Coordinates of C-alpha atoms and ligand atoms in Angstrom, one line a residue:
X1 CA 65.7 17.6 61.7
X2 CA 68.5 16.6 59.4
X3 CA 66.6 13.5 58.1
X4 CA 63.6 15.8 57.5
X5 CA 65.3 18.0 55.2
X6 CA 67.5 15.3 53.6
X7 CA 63.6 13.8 53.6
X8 CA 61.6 16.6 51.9
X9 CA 64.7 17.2 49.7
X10 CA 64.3 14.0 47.8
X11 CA 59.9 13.9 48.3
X12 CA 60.4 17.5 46.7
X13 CA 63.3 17.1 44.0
X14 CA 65.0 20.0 46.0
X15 CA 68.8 20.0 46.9
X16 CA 69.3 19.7 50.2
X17 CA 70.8 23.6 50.4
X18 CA 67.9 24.8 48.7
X19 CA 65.0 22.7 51.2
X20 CA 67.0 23.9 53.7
X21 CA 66.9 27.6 53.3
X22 CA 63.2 26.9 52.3
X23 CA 62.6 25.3 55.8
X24 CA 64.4 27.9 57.7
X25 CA 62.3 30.4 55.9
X26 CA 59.2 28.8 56.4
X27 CA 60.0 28.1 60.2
X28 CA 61.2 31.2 60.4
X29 CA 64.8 30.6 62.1
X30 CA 68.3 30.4 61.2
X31 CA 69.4 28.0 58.9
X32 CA 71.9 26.6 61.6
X33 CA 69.0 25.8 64.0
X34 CA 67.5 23.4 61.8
X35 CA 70.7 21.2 62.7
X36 CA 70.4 21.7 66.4
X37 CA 66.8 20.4 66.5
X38 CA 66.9 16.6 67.3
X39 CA 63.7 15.8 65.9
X40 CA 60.6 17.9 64.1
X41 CA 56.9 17.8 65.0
X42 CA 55.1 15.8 63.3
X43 CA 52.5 18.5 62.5
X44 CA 55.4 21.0 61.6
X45 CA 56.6 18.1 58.9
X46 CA 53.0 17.8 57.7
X47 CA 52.8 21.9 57.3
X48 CA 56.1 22.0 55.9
X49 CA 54.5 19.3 53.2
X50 CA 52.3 21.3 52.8
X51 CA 53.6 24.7 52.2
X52 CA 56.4 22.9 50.2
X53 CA 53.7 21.6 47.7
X54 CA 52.0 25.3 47.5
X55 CA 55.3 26.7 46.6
X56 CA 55.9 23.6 43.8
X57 CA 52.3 24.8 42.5
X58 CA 53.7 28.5 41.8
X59 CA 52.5 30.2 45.4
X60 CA 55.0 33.2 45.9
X61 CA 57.1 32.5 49.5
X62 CA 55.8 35.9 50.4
X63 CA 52.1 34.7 50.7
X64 CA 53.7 31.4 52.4
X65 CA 55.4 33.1 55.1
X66 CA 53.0 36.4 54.8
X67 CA 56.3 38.8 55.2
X68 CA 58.5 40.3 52.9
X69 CA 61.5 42.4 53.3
X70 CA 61.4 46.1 51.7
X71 CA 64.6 47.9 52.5
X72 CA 64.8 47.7 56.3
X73 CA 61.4 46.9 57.1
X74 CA 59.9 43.7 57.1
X75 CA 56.3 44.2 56.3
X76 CA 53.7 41.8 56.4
X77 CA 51.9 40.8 53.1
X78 CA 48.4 39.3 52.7
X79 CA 47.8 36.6 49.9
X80 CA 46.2 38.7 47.3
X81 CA 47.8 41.7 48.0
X82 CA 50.6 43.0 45.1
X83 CA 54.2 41.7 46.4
X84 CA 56.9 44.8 46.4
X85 CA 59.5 44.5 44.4
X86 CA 63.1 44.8 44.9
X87 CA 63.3 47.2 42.1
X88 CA 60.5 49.7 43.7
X89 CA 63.4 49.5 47.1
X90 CA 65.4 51.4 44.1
X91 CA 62.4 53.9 43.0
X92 CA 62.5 54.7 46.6
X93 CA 65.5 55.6 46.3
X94 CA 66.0 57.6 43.8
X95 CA 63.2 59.6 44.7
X96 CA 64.6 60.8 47.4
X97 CA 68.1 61.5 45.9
X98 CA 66.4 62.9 43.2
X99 CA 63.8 65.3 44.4
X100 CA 64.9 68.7 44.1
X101 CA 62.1 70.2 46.7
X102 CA 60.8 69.7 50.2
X103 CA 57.0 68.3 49.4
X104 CA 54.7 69.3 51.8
X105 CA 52.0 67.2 50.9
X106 CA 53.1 63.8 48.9
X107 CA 49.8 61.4 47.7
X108 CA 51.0 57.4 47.3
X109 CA 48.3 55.7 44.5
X110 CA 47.9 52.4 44.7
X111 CA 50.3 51.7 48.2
X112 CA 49.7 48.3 47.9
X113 CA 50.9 47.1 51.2
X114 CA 52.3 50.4 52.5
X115 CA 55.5 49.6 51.3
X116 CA 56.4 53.0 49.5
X117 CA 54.0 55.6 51.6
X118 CA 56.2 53.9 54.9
X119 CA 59.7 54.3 53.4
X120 CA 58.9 57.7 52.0
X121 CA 57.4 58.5 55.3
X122 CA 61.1 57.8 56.8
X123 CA 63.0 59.6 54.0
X124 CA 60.6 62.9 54.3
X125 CA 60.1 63.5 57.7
X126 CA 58.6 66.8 57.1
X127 CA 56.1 65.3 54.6
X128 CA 52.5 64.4 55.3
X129 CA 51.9 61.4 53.1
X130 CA 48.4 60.5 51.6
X131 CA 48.3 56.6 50.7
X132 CA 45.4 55.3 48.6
X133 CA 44.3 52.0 46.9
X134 CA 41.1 50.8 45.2
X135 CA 41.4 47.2 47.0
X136 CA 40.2 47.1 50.9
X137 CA 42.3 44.1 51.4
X138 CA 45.5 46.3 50.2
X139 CA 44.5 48.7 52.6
X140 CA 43.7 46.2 55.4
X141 CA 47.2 45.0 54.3
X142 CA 48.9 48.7 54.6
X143 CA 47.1 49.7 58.1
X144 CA 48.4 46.8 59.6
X145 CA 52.2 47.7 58.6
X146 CA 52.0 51.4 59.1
X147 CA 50.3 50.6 62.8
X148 CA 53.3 47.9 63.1
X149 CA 55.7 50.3 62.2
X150 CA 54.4 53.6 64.0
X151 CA 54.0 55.6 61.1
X152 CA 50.1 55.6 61.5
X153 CA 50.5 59.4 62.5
X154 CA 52.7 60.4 59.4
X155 CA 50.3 58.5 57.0
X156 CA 46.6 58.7 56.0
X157 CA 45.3 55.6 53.9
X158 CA 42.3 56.6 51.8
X159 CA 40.3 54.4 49.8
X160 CA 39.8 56.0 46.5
X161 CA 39.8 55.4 42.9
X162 CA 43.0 57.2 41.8
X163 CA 42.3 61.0 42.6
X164 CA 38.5 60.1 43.5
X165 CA 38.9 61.5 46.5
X166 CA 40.8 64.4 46.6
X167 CA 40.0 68.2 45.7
X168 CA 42.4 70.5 43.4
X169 CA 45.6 72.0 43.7
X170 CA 46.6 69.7 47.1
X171 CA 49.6 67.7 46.0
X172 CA 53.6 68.5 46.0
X173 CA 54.5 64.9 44.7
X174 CA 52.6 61.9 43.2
X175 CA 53.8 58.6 43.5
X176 CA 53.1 55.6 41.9
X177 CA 53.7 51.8 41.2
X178 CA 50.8 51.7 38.5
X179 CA 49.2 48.7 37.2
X180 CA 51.5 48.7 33.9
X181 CA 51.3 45.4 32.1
X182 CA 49.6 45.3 29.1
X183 CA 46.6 43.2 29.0
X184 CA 47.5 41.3 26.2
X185 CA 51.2 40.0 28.5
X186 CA 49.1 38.8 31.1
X187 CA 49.1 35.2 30.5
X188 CA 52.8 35.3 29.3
X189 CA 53.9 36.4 32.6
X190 CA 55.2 34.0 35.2
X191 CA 52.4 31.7 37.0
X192 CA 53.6 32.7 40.4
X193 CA 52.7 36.3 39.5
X194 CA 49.6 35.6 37.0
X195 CA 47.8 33.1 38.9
X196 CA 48.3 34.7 42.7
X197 CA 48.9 38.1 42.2
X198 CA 46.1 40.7 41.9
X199 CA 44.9 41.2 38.7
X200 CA 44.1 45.0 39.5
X201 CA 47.2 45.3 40.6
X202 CA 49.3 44.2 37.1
X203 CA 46.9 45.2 34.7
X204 CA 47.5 48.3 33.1
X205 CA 44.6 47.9 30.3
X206 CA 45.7 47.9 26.1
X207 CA 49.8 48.8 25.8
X208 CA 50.3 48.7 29.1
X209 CA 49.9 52.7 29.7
X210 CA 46.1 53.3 30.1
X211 CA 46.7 53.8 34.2
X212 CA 49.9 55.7 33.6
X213 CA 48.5 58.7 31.0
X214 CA 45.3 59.1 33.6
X215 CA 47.7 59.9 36.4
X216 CA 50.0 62.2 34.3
X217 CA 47.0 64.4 32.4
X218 CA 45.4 65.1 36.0
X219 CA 48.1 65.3 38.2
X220 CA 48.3 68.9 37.2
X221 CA 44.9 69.5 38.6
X222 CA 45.5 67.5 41.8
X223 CA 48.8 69.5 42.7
X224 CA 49.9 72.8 44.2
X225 CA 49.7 75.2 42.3
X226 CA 49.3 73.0 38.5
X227 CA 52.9 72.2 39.2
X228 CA 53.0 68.8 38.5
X229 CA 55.9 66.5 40.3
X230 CA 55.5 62.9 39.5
X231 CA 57.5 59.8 40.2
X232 CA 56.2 56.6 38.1
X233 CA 57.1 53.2 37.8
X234 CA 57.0 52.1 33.9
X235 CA 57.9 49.5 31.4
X236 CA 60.7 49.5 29.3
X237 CA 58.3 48.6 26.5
X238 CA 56.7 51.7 27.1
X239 CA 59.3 54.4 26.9
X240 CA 58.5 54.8 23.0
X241 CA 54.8 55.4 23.4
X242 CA 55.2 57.1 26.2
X243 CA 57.7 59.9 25.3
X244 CA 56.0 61.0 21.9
X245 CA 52.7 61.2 24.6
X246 CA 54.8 63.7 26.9
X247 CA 56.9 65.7 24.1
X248 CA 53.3 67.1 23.8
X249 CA 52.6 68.0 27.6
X250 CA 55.1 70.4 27.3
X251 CA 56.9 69.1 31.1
X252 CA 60.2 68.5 32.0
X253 CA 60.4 64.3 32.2
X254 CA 63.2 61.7 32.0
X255 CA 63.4 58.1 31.9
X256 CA 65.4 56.1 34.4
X257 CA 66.9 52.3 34.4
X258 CA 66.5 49.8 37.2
X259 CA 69.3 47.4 38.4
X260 CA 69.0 45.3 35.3
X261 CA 69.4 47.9 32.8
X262 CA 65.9 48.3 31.5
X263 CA 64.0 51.8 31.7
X264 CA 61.5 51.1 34.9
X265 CA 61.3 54.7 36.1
X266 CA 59.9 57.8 34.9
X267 CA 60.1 61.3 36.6
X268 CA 58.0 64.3 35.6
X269 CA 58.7 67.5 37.0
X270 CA 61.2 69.2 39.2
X271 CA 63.6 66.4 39.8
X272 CA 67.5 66.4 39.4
X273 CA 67.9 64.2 36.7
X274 CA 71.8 63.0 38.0
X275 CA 71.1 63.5 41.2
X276 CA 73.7 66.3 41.9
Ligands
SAM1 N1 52.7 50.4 45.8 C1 52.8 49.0 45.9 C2 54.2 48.5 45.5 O1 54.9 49.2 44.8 O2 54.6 47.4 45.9 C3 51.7 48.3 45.1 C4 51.8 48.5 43.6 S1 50.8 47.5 42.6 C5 51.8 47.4 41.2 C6 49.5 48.6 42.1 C7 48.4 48.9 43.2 O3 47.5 49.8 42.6 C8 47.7 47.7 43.7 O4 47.7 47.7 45.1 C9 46.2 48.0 43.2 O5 45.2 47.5 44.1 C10 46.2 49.5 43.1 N2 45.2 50.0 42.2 C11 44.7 49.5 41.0 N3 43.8 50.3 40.4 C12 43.7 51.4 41.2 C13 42.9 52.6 41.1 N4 42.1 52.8 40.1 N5 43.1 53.5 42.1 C14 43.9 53.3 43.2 N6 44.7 52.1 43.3 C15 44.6 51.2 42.3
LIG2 N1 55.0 41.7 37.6 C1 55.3 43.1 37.3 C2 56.7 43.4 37.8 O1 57.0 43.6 38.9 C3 54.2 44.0 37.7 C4 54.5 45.4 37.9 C5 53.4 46.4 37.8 O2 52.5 46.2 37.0 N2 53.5 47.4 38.5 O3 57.6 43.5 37.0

């Protein structure tokens, strides 16, 4: 196996560290193993070639290897279906240190696949949890985890256009990783995320914010008692716009940074904004 990487590293201008940790991923074993094999298939060369080249043209690894890792689970992930980020592992996270309330009834838009709706369903085991999305591959996608996972009895995947199908007053937290890129970023946004990821999925219409305001102006209607809780991914780009849209709602809301420093969270509602 040696000569194949040292091989594939030269065919592919890779180092040989990085085609190795490419081939352990794709093969799916430790990096160590790779060392112990005396010789590789020839048809496992060939569909190493072959996935090797689909990366080179821009293919996320996660639609390569269909898995990707979101905090402890490793979830499956169907070309066409949005990738998590490591970033929503964090809005996870501080949705749960955050929340000052036990929420009976929490609704997921847009769950992508499942990613969220599973790790919430972990952190709030006395929540029910409502998943939705517009795409039937992203619910396909999400099924198939939350069956995997055996959390198929703490969440109910819908198919719905945002609050399509829901009646009033039902909701104790919405969560959501909305479609937030403004239209006119699209094509300046990495090919591996503008050529293979959904569209539907990235674009959130003129400024970015379209998909954001619908879900704030009727989440009131859509939860207990018009008290609206909701936990939103945004753009950092946003934060003007959106702020001088809220200081009208009259609702408590703040903005919060990811990892790199740039505003990517935004919480409206009854939620501890330093966590104490
Ligand atoms: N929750 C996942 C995550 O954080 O990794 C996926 C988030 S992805 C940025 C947005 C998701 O919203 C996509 O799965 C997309 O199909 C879904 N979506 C787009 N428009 C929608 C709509 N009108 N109603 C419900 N879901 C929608
Ligand atoms: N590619 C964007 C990101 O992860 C898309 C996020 C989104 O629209 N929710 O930064």
């Amino acid at each position: 196996m040696r000569e194949v990487v040292e091989k594939l590293s030269k065919e592919f201008e890779l180092s040989v560290e990085e085609t190795e940790l490419i081939v352990s991923t794709l093969l799916r074993r430790p990096r160590f193993e790779l060392y112990f094999r005396k010789s590789a298939d020839h048809n496992i060369v060939n569909l190493l070639r072959m996935e090797l080249t689909q990366l080179k043209n821009g293919v996320p690894i996660e639609y390569i290897t269909k898995q990707v890792q979101f905090l402890r689970y490793t979830l499956k992930i169907f070309p066409g279906v949005f990738i998590p980020r490591l970033e929503t592992e964090y809005f996870v996270e501080l949705i749960v240190k955050l929340i000052d309330f036990v929420p009976e009834r929490v609704c997921e838009i847009g769950t992508g696949c499942g990613a969220i709706a599973i790790a919430l369903a972990e952190a709030l085991p006395q929540s029910e949890i409502i998943a939705t999305d517009i795409s039937t591959l992203a619910l396909e996608n999400a099924r198939e985890n939350i069956s995997l996972l055996n959390f198929a009895h703490r969440i109910n995947l819908i198919r719905a256009d945002m609050f399509s199908a829901f009646s009033k007053g039902i909701f104790d937290l919405i969560v959501c990783n909305p479609p937030y890129i403004p239209t006119e970023r699209i094509l300046s946004l990495p090919k591996s995320v503008r050529d293979f990821e959904p569209r539907n999925a990235i674009d959130g219409g003129f400024g970015g914010i379209e998909f954001i305001k619908r879900i704030i102006d009727r989440a009131k209607y859509y939860s207990v008692d018009s008290k609206c809780n909701v936990a939103l991914e945004i753009d950092d780009d946003e934060v003007i716009t959106l702020e001088s849209y809220l200081r009208n709602e009259s609702v408590n809301y703040f903005f919060l940074k990811d990892l790199f420093g740039r505003y990517r969270y935004l919480f409206v509602g009854n939620f501890r904004k330093n966590g104490e």
